C-alpha cells in the first residue's frame, strides 16, 4: 500500500478544485461531480513539509520575516542535484507564484503594446497575463507529428520576426506533458537570439519527470545567451503546495534583476508569507523520497487511464512524459466541445478541462488530472466511459 492510496476528503475546505465547480462549470450544484481538472493533487504534502509548517505555527509569533541563507542554499542544491544545473544564490528572486512571476516579467521587461510570442495550445495565463497588461499576444501553434505536438520552426521564426519582444516557453509543456529535448531547446534559443527576443521559461513542472525522462533547464544549455532567459520555478506543483504560494525566478542578467526588483518595489510586493520559505526549504531538503514515490504512482495512474480510455472507439490518449496531466484526443468522435462537456458533467458527473481553454488548437481535446488515488482514477475512468457510452 502506498501513502498515495489514502483518500483525503477535500470537499468543504475552500478547495478551488473541489468546492468551486459550481462557478467553474456554471452548475447549481456540483456536489456529485468528481473534479479532475485544475492542477493540484489530492495527496498530502510530504510529512517533512507538514512538520516544518507545524513547528513554525507552534512558534505562535508571525511577524515579518526574510528569506534566509538556508532557503537560498536549498534551491541551489535542488537545482544541482535534480537538474545538474549550477546556479548562483544572487540570481534568485522570489515571488508568490509563477503566474505572478510571469506578470512581473511582462511588466518589468516589456512595454505596453509590445508583442509577446507563445506556442499554443498552452497554459491559459500565457494568453491572459500579457493581454491584461496591454501587450499583444502572437500565438504560433504547435504542429502534430507522430501523434504528439511539436514546434514548426519555420512558422516560429516567422512569428519571431514580427518584432516580438519576448517568448514565453512552457518547459515541460502544459498541457501535453512534453519534455522538450536539447535539440528543440537549442533551436528555440538560437532563433530567439537571432531575433533578439527575451525568453521567459516557465519550468514549474520541471521536477515531475516520468519514466526516467530528464528535464533540461533552458538557461543551463544557453551558453552566451543565458542572460536573455528568465527561468520561473517553484516547489508548488512538485510537492502539492500551490496554496502556500511560493515561486522563484532565476535571472542571471543583473540589469533584468534590478528591473524586476523595481517593479516589485513599485507595487509594494517582494516579501513572501512566513510559511512559504519554511515549506520550500523542507520540501527541497527532505522531499526527494516522497517525490520518487509520487512519480511511480502517477505513472501507474497514467498507464491505466491510457489503456482504459483507448478502449472507447475514437478516444486517443497522448501519454505525457512529465506532469500528472493527461491530454485526451476525442477529435475522431466528431462531437462539439459543448456536447462533450455536457455529457461529462451531466452523464458522467466528471469535471475535466475543455481543450479550448488552452487556445483554439486545443479544440477536440480534454485535460484530465490524475494526481489522486488509484481508486479515484478508476472512478474517473468509469465516469468517462459512462459519458461516452452512447
Ligand atoms: C505552466 C504553469 N505555470 C504556472 C502555473 C501556476 O503557478 P502558480 O500557482 O505558482 O502561479 C501552472 C499551474 O498549473 C502551470 O501549469
Short mmCIF file of C-alpha atoms and ligand atoms in Angstrom, two decimals:
data_model
loop_
_atom_site.label_atom_id
_atom_site.label_comp_id
_atom_site.label_asym_id
_atom_site.label_seq_id
_atom_site.Cartn_x
_atom_site.Cartn_y
_atom_site.Cartn_z
CA UNK A 1 0.00 0.00 0.00
CA UNK A 2 1.29 3.42 -0.96
CA UNK A 3 0.83 6.65 1.04
CA UNK A 4 -0.89 7.94 -2.10
CA UNK A 5 -3.65 5.31 -1.83
CA UNK A 6 -5.12 7.25 1.06
CA UNK A 7 -8.20 9.29 0.12
CA UNK A 8 -8.31 12.63 1.92
CA UNK A 9 -11.67 14.39 1.97
CA UNK A 10 -11.24 17.82 0.40
CA UNK A 11 -14.83 18.98 -0.01
CA UNK A 12 -15.84 21.89 2.22
CA UNK A 13 -12.25 23.04 2.72
CA UNK A 14 -12.47 26.00 0.32
CA UNK A 15 -10.53 23.90 -2.16
CA UNK A 16 -10.63 25.51 -5.61
CA UNK A 17 -10.62 22.07 -7.20
CA UNK A 18 -13.41 20.57 -5.08
CA UNK A 19 -15.51 23.50 -3.91
CA UNK A 20 -15.56 25.95 -6.81
CA UNK A 21 -17.06 23.74 -9.52
CA UNK A 22 -20.48 25.42 -9.43
CA UNK A 23 -18.81 28.61 -10.60
CA UNK A 24 -16.32 26.95 -12.93
CA UNK A 25 -18.91 24.82 -14.78
CA UNK A 26 -21.94 27.09 -14.29
CA UNK A 27 -23.87 24.49 -12.27
CA UNK A 28 -26.46 24.90 -9.50
CA UNK A 29 -24.99 22.02 -7.58
CA UNK A 30 -21.72 20.23 -8.27
CA UNK A 31 -21.64 18.06 -5.17
CA UNK A 32 -21.76 14.85 -7.23
CA UNK A 33 -19.07 15.88 -9.75
CA UNK A 34 -15.63 14.25 -9.42
CA UNK A 35 -13.04 17.00 -10.03
CA UNK A 36 -10.10 16.04 -12.25
CA UNK A 37 -9.44 19.50 -13.60
CA UNK A 38 -7.20 22.19 -12.03
CA UNK A 39 -3.57 21.16 -11.48
CA UNK A 40 -3.31 20.36 -7.83
CA UNK A 41 -3.03 16.94 -6.27
CA UNK A 42 -5.38 15.25 -3.83
CA UNK A 43 -2.33 13.98 -1.92
CA UNK A 44 -0.97 15.07 1.45
CA UNK A 45 2.27 17.03 1.12
CA UNK A 46 5.46 15.30 2.30
CA UNK A 47 5.34 14.69 6.06
CA UNK A 48 8.55 16.71 6.48
CA UNK A 49 6.83 19.78 4.99
CA UNK A 50 3.79 19.46 7.26
CA UNK A 51 6.08 19.01 10.27
CA UNK A 52 8.14 22.10 9.40
CA UNK A 53 4.94 24.15 8.96
CA UNK A 54 3.54 22.84 12.24
CA UNK A 55 6.75 23.76 14.04
CA UNK A 56 6.59 27.22 12.55
CA UNK A 57 2.94 27.59 13.60
CA UNK A 58 3.81 26.37 17.11
CA UNK A 59 6.15 29.34 17.49
CA UNK A 60 2.97 31.50 17.57
CA UNK A 61 4.69 34.73 16.53
CA UNK A 62 4.15 35.59 12.87
CA UNK A 63 5.96 38.86 12.40
CA UNK A 64 7.80 40.00 9.24
CA UNK A 65 10.42 37.54 8.12
CA UNK A 66 13.04 37.42 5.41
CA UNK A 67 14.36 34.61 3.25
CA UNK A 68 17.35 33.06 4.96
CA UNK A 69 20.58 31.69 3.50
CA UNK A 70 19.46 28.10 4.16
CA UNK A 71 16.43 28.57 1.90
CA UNK A 72 18.57 30.02 -0.88
CA UNK A 73 21.05 27.17 -0.44
CA UNK A 74 18.25 24.59 -0.64
CA UNK A 75 17.27 26.00 -4.06
CA UNK A 76 20.90 25.94 -5.27
CA UNK A 77 21.27 22.34 -4.06
CA UNK A 78 17.93 21.25 -5.54
CA UNK A 79 18.82 22.60 -8.98
CA UNK A 80 22.21 20.97 -8.76
CA UNK A 81 21.10 17.51 -7.68
CA UNK A 82 17.80 17.38 -9.56
CA UNK A 83 18.73 19.08 -12.83
CA UNK A 84 22.54 19.16 -12.76
CA UNK A 85 22.27 22.94 -13.03
CA UNK A 86 24.68 25.15 -11.11
CA UNK A 87 23.10 28.48 -10.19
CA UNK A 88 24.22 31.40 -8.04
CA UNK A 89 22.23 32.48 -4.99
CA UNK A 90 22.23 36.11 -6.08
CA UNK A 91 20.43 35.18 -9.32
CA UNK A 92 17.34 34.11 -7.34
CA UNK A 93 14.33 36.41 -6.98
CA UNK A 94 11.18 35.34 -5.11
CA UNK A 95 7.54 35.75 -5.99
CA UNK A 96 4.21 34.49 -4.62
CA UNK A 97 3.59 32.28 -7.65
CA UNK A 98 4.77 31.51 -11.15
CA UNK A 99 1.82 33.33 -12.71
CA UNK A 100 2.75 36.39 -10.64
CA UNK A 101 6.35 35.95 -11.79
CA UNK A 102 5.24 35.85 -15.45
CA UNK A 103 3.27 39.05 -14.88
CA UNK A 104 6.27 40.72 -13.21
CA UNK A 105 8.48 39.78 -16.15
CA UNK A 106 5.99 41.17 -18.65
CA UNK A 107 5.56 44.43 -16.74
CA UNK A 108 9.23 44.93 -15.85
CA UNK A 109 10.89 43.85 -19.07
CA UNK A 110 8.49 44.79 -21.85
CA UNK A 111 6.44 47.86 -22.75
CA UNK A 112 2.69 48.28 -23.36
CA UNK A 113 1.96 47.38 -26.98
CA UNK A 114 4.95 45.01 -27.23
CA UNK A 115 4.41 41.67 -28.91
CA UNK A 116 4.70 38.56 -26.77
CA UNK A 117 5.00 35.20 -28.53
CA UNK A 118 3.51 31.96 -27.19
CA UNK A 119 3.11 28.47 -28.66
CA UNK A 120 -0.38 27.05 -28.36
CA UNK A 121 -2.17 25.08 -27.02
CA UNK A 122 -0.71 26.26 -23.74
CA UNK A 123 -1.46 27.13 -20.11
CA UNK A 124 -4.17 29.87 -20.24
CA UNK A 125 -2.31 32.65 -18.34
CA UNK A 126 0.22 32.71 -21.19
CA UNK A 127 -2.60 34.38 -23.17
CA UNK A 128 -4.25 36.36 -20.41
CA UNK A 129 -1.30 37.83 -18.48
CA UNK A 130 0.29 39.68 -21.43
CA UNK A 131 -3.17 40.74 -22.71
CA UNK A 132 -4.33 42.13 -19.40
CA UNK A 133 -1.09 44.09 -19.20
CA UNK A 134 -1.81 45.69 -22.59
CA UNK A 135 0.71 43.62 -24.54
CA UNK A 136 -0.14 41.97 -27.87
CA UNK A 137 -0.13 38.18 -27.89
CA UNK A 138 1.23 36.47 -31.00
CA UNK A 139 0.32 32.80 -30.97
CA UNK A 140 2.27 30.29 -33.03
CA UNK A 141 0.52 26.90 -32.98
CA UNK A 142 2.35 23.64 -32.45
CA UNK A 143 2.13 21.10 -35.26
CA UNK A 144 1.24 17.46 -34.83
CA UNK A 145 3.89 14.90 -35.68
CA UNK A 146 3.85 11.19 -34.84
CA UNK A 147 0.90 11.65 -32.51
CA UNK A 148 2.42 14.46 -30.48
CA UNK A 149 2.68 18.24 -30.71
CA UNK A 150 5.96 19.81 -31.70
CA UNK A 151 7.47 23.06 -32.96
CA UNK A 152 7.21 24.19 -36.56
CA UNK A 153 10.43 26.20 -36.50
CA UNK A 154 9.78 27.87 -39.83
CA UNK A 155 6.49 29.31 -38.53
CA UNK A 156 8.13 30.03 -35.17
CA UNK A 157 10.85 32.10 -36.83
CA UNK A 158 8.33 33.96 -38.96
CA UNK A 159 6.44 34.82 -35.78
CA UNK A 160 9.62 35.97 -34.02
CA UNK A 161 10.44 38.19 -36.96
CA UNK A 162 7.27 40.26 -36.33
CA UNK A 163 9.22 42.44 -33.90
CA UNK A 164 8.42 40.18 -30.95
CA UNK A 165 9.87 41.30 -27.61
CA UNK A 166 9.55 38.12 -25.52
CA UNK A 167 8.74 34.44 -25.94
CA UNK A 168 7.06 32.55 -23.10
CA UNK A 169 8.19 28.93 -23.16
CA UNK A 170 6.44 26.16 -21.25
CA UNK A 171 9.20 23.65 -20.39
CA UNK A 172 7.99 20.97 -19.82
CA UNK A 173 4.75 21.60 -21.59
CA UNK A 174 1.29 22.02 -20.10
CA UNK A 175 -0.99 20.60 -21.45
CA UNK A 176 0.55 17.53 -23.01
CA UNK A 177 3.43 16.97 -20.61
CA UNK A 178 6.04 17.11 -23.38
CA UNK A 179 9.65 17.18 -22.23
CA UNK A 180 11.47 19.25 -24.83
CA UNK A 181 14.75 17.69 -25.93
CA UNK A 182 18.06 19.50 -26.13
CA UNK A 183 17.91 19.99 -29.91
CA UNK A 184 14.49 21.66 -29.65
CA UNK A 185 15.56 23.90 -26.78
CA UNK A 186 18.77 24.87 -28.57
CA UNK A 187 16.81 25.81 -31.68
CA UNK A 188 14.47 27.97 -29.59
CA UNK A 189 17.49 29.74 -28.10
CA UNK A 190 19.18 30.15 -31.48
CA UNK A 191 16.13 31.67 -33.13
CA UNK A 192 15.31 33.94 -30.18
CA UNK A 193 18.94 35.14 -30.14
CA UNK A 194 18.85 35.75 -33.90
CA UNK A 195 15.79 37.98 -33.48
CA UNK A 196 16.95 39.42 -30.14
CA UNK A 197 13.95 38.09 -28.24
CA UNK A 198 13.94 37.56 -24.47
CA UNK A 199 12.73 34.17 -23.20
CA UNK A 200 10.59 33.68 -20.12
CA UNK A 201 10.87 29.97 -19.40
CA UNK A 202 8.11 28.61 -17.18
CA UNK A 203 9.61 25.44 -15.69
CA UNK A 204 7.13 24.86 -12.88
CA UNK A 205 6.61 21.21 -13.91
CA UNK A 206 10.37 20.51 -14.17
CA UNK A 207 10.52 18.06 -11.28
CA UNK A 208 7.62 15.92 -12.45
CA UNK A 209 9.60 13.79 -14.88
CA UNK A 210 8.11 10.37 -15.58
CA UNK A 211 9.74 7.09 -16.60
CA UNK A 212 13.34 8.30 -16.40
CA UNK A 213 12.86 11.45 -18.50
CA UNK A 214 15.32 14.25 -17.70
CA UNK A 215 14.35 17.90 -17.53
CA UNK A 216 16.74 20.31 -19.26
CA UNK A 217 16.59 23.84 -17.85
CA UNK A 218 16.71 26.14 -20.87
CA UNK A 219 19.23 28.50 -19.27
CA UNK A 220 21.55 25.61 -18.43
CA UNK A 221 22.27 24.95 -22.10
CA UNK A 222 22.11 28.58 -23.26
CA UNK A 223 25.84 29.39 -23.02
CA UNK A 224 26.41 33.02 -24.02
CA UNK A 225 22.66 33.57 -24.44
CA UNK A 226 21.88 32.81 -20.77
CA UNK A 227 21.19 36.46 -19.95
CA UNK A 228 18.24 36.62 -22.32
CA UNK A 229 16.45 33.93 -20.24
CA UNK A 230 14.39 34.23 -17.08
CA UNK A 231 13.57 30.87 -15.53
CA UNK A 232 10.45 30.59 -13.38
CA UNK A 233 10.31 27.65 -10.99
CA UNK A 234 8.57 26.59 -7.78
CA UNK A 235 8.21 23.65 -5.39
CA UNK A 236 4.43 24.02 -5.52
CA UNK A 237 3.48 21.63 -8.36
CA UNK A 238 6.17 19.16 -7.32
CA UNK A 239 5.09 18.87 -3.68
CA UNK A 240 1.43 19.98 -3.88
CA UNK A 241 1.96 23.32 -2.14
CA UNK A 242 0.06 25.62 -4.53
CA UNK A 243 -1.94 27.14 -1.68
CA UNK A 244 1.26 28.11 0.13
CA UNK A 245 2.09 30.48 -2.74
CA UNK A 246 5.80 30.46 -3.38
CA UNK A 247 7.91 30.61 -6.52
CA UNK A 248 11.24 31.96 -7.65
CA UNK A 249 12.91 33.28 -10.75
CA UNK A 250 16.49 32.60 -11.79
CA UNK A 251 17.79 35.71 -13.51
CA UNK A 252 21.46 35.82 -14.43
CA UNK A 253 21.32 39.27 -16.04
CA UNK A 254 21.83 41.89 -13.32
CA UNK A 255 20.03 44.60 -15.30
CA UNK A 256 16.91 42.46 -15.61
CA UNK A 257 17.11 41.61 -11.90
CA UNK A 258 17.14 45.27 -10.99
CA UNK A 259 14.20 45.96 -13.32
CA UNK A 260 12.22 43.10 -11.75
CA UNK A 261 13.06 44.29 -8.24
CA UNK A 262 11.99 47.81 -9.15
CA UNK A 263 8.57 46.54 -10.32
CA UNK A 264 8.17 44.63 -7.05
CA UNK A 265 9.06 47.74 -5.08
CA UNK A 266 6.67 49.85 -7.11
CA UNK A 267 3.76 47.57 -6.26
CA UNK A 268 4.82 47.01 -2.66
CA UNK A 269 5.45 43.29 -3.29
CA UNK A 270 8.54 41.22 -2.69
CA UNK A 271 8.05 39.66 0.72
CA UNK A 272 6.88 36.07 0.95
CA UNK A 273 4.45 34.92 3.63
CA UNK A 274 6.44 33.49 6.53
CA UNK A 275 5.31 29.91 5.85
CA UNK A 276 6.46 29.90 2.22
CA UNK A 277 10.25 29.62 2.72
CA UNK A 278 9.67 27.09 5.51
CA UNK A 279 7.70 24.83 3.16
CA UNK A 280 10.13 25.32 0.28
CA UNK A 281 13.16 24.52 2.43
CA UNK A 282 11.61 21.37 3.95
CA UNK A 283 10.42 20.14 0.54
CA UNK A 284 13.79 20.69 -1.15
CA UNK A 285 15.89 19.23 1.66
CA UNK A 286 13.69 16.31 2.71
CA UNK A 287 11.10 15.76 -0.02
CA UNK A 288 13.00 13.61 -2.56
CA UNK A 289 11.86 10.15 -1.37
CA UNK A 290 8.23 11.35 -1.39
CA UNK A 291 8.70 12.70 -4.92
CA UNK A 292 10.19 9.45 -6.22
CA UNK A 293 7.23 7.51 -4.84
CA UNK A 294 4.82 10.06 -6.28
CA UNK A 295 6.30 9.77 -9.78
CA UNK A 296 5.97 5.97 -9.78
CA UNK A 297 2.40 6.25 -8.54
CA UNK A 298 1.45 8.81 -11.20
CA UNK A 299 2.97 6.62 -13.95
CA UNK A 300 0.71 3.75 -12.93
CA UNK A 301 -2.34 6.05 -12.99
CA UNK A 302 -1.40 7.36 -16.43
CA UNK A 303 -0.87 3.88 -17.92
CA UNK A 304 -4.21 2.76 -16.53
CA UNK A 305 -6.07 5.76 -17.96
CA UNK A 306 -4.43 5.32 -21.36
CA UNK A 307 -5.28 1.62 -21.54
CA UNK A 308 -8.85 2.05 -20.35
CA UNK A 309 -9.86 5.19 -22.25
CA UNK A 310 -8.41 3.95 -25.53
CA UNK A 311 -10.89 1.07 -25.34
CA UNK A 312 -13.51 3.69 -26.26
CA UNK A 313 -13.63 3.94 -30.06
CA UNK A 314 -12.45 7.40 -31.15
CA UNK A 315 -10.52 8.25 -27.96
CA UNK A 316 -6.74 8.58 -28.02
CA UNK A 317 -4.60 9.49 -25.05
CA UNK A 318 -1.35 11.41 -25.56
CA UNK A 319 0.89 9.82 -22.97
CA UNK A 320 2.66 12.58 -21.02
CA UNK A 321 6.43 12.39 -20.47
CA UNK A 322 6.02 14.57 -17.40
CA UNK A 323 3.31 16.04 -15.14
CA UNK A 324 0.15 14.37 -13.83
CA UNK A 325 -1.96 15.91 -16.59
CA UNK A 326 -3.29 13.82 -19.46
CA UNK A 327 -4.25 15.31 -22.83
CA UNK A 328 -7.11 13.30 -24.31
CA UNK A 329 -7.88 13.49 -28.02
CA UNK A 330 -11.56 12.97 -28.92
CA UNK A 331 -11.45 14.55 -32.40
CA UNK A 332 -12.46 11.30 -34.09
CA UNK A 333 -15.78 11.37 -32.24
CA UNK A 334 -16.78 14.46 -34.23
CA UNK A 335 -18.57 15.91 -31.21
CA UNK A 336 -18.71 19.60 -30.34
CA UNK A 337 -16.84 20.59 -27.19
CA UNK A 338 -20.06 21.87 -25.66
CA UNK A 339 -21.70 18.48 -26.14
CA UNK A 340 -18.67 16.67 -24.73
CA UNK A 341 -18.60 18.84 -21.60
CA UNK A 342 -22.35 18.40 -21.21
CA UNK A 343 -22.06 14.62 -21.38
CA UNK A 344 -19.13 14.58 -18.95
CA UNK A 345 -20.88 16.77 -16.41
CA UNK A 346 -24.46 15.55 -16.77
CA UNK A 347 -23.99 11.85 -17.52
CA UNK A 348 -20.50 11.05 -16.26
CA UNK A 349 -20.51 13.55 -13.37
CA UNK A 350 -16.89 14.22 -14.17
CA UNK A 351 -15.09 17.60 -14.15
CA UNK A 352 -12.36 17.84 -16.78
CA UNK A 353 -10.79 20.82 -18.56
CA UNK A 354 -12.09 21.60 -22.09
CA UNK A 355 -9.23 21.83 -24.57
CA UNK A 356 -10.09 25.29 -25.92
CA UNK A 357 -9.19 26.73 -22.52
CA UNK A 358 -5.63 26.25 -23.85
CA UNK A 359 -6.29 28.04 -27.12
CA UNK A 360 -8.18 27.21 -30.30
CA UNK A 361 -5.63 24.46 -31.10
CA UNK A 362 -6.92 22.62 -28.04
CA UNK A 363 -10.29 22.02 -29.68
CA UNK A 364 -11.07 18.30 -29.68
CA UNK A 365 -9.06 17.65 -26.53
CA UNK A 366 -9.70 17.35 -22.81
CA UNK A 367 -7.24 17.63 -19.94
CA UNK A 368 -7.51 15.15 -17.08
CA UNK A 369 -5.63 15.46 -13.79
CA UNK A 370 -4.67 12.03 -12.38
CA UNK A 371 -2.89 13.20 -9.21
CA UNK A 372 -5.28 11.30 -6.97
CA UNK A 373 -5.57 7.82 -5.51
CA UNK A 374 -5.77 4.91 -7.94
CA UNK A 375 -9.27 4.25 -6.61
CA UNK A 376 -10.30 7.78 -7.59
CA UNK A 377 -8.70 7.36 -11.01
CA UNK A 378 -10.72 4.18 -11.52
CA UNK A 379 -13.84 6.09 -10.55
CA UNK A 380 -12.91 8.86 -13.01
CA UNK A 381 -12.38 6.36 -15.83
CA UNK A 382 -15.76 4.73 -15.17
CA UNK A 383 -17.45 8.14 -15.23
CA UNK A 384 -15.68 8.99 -18.50
CA UNK A 385 -16.80 5.71 -20.07
CA UNK A 386 -20.37 6.31 -18.93
CA UNK A 387 -20.36 9.77 -20.53
CA UNK A 388 -19.35 8.28 -23.90
CA UNK A 389 -21.31 5.04 -23.65
CA UNK A 390 -23.71 6.01 -26.41
C1 LIG B 1 2.77 26.04 -16.76
C2 LIG B 1 2.23 26.56 -15.46
N1 LIG B 1 2.71 27.70 -14.95
C3 LIG B 1 2.25 28.20 -13.78
C4 LIG B 1 1.26 27.55 -13.08
C5 LIG B 1 0.72 28.14 -11.80
O1 LIG B 1 1.74 28.60 -11.00
P1 LIG B 1 1.43 29.34 -9.64
O2 LIG B 1 0.38 28.59 -8.92
O3 LIG B 1 2.76 29.31 -8.94
O4 LIG B 1 1.03 30.73 -10.01
C6 LIG B 1 0.73 26.35 -13.58
C7 LIG B 1 -0.36 25.66 -12.87
O5 LIG B 1 -0.95 24.74 -13.32
C8 LIG B 1 1.23 25.85 -14.79
O6 LIG B 1 0.77 24.71 -15.31
#
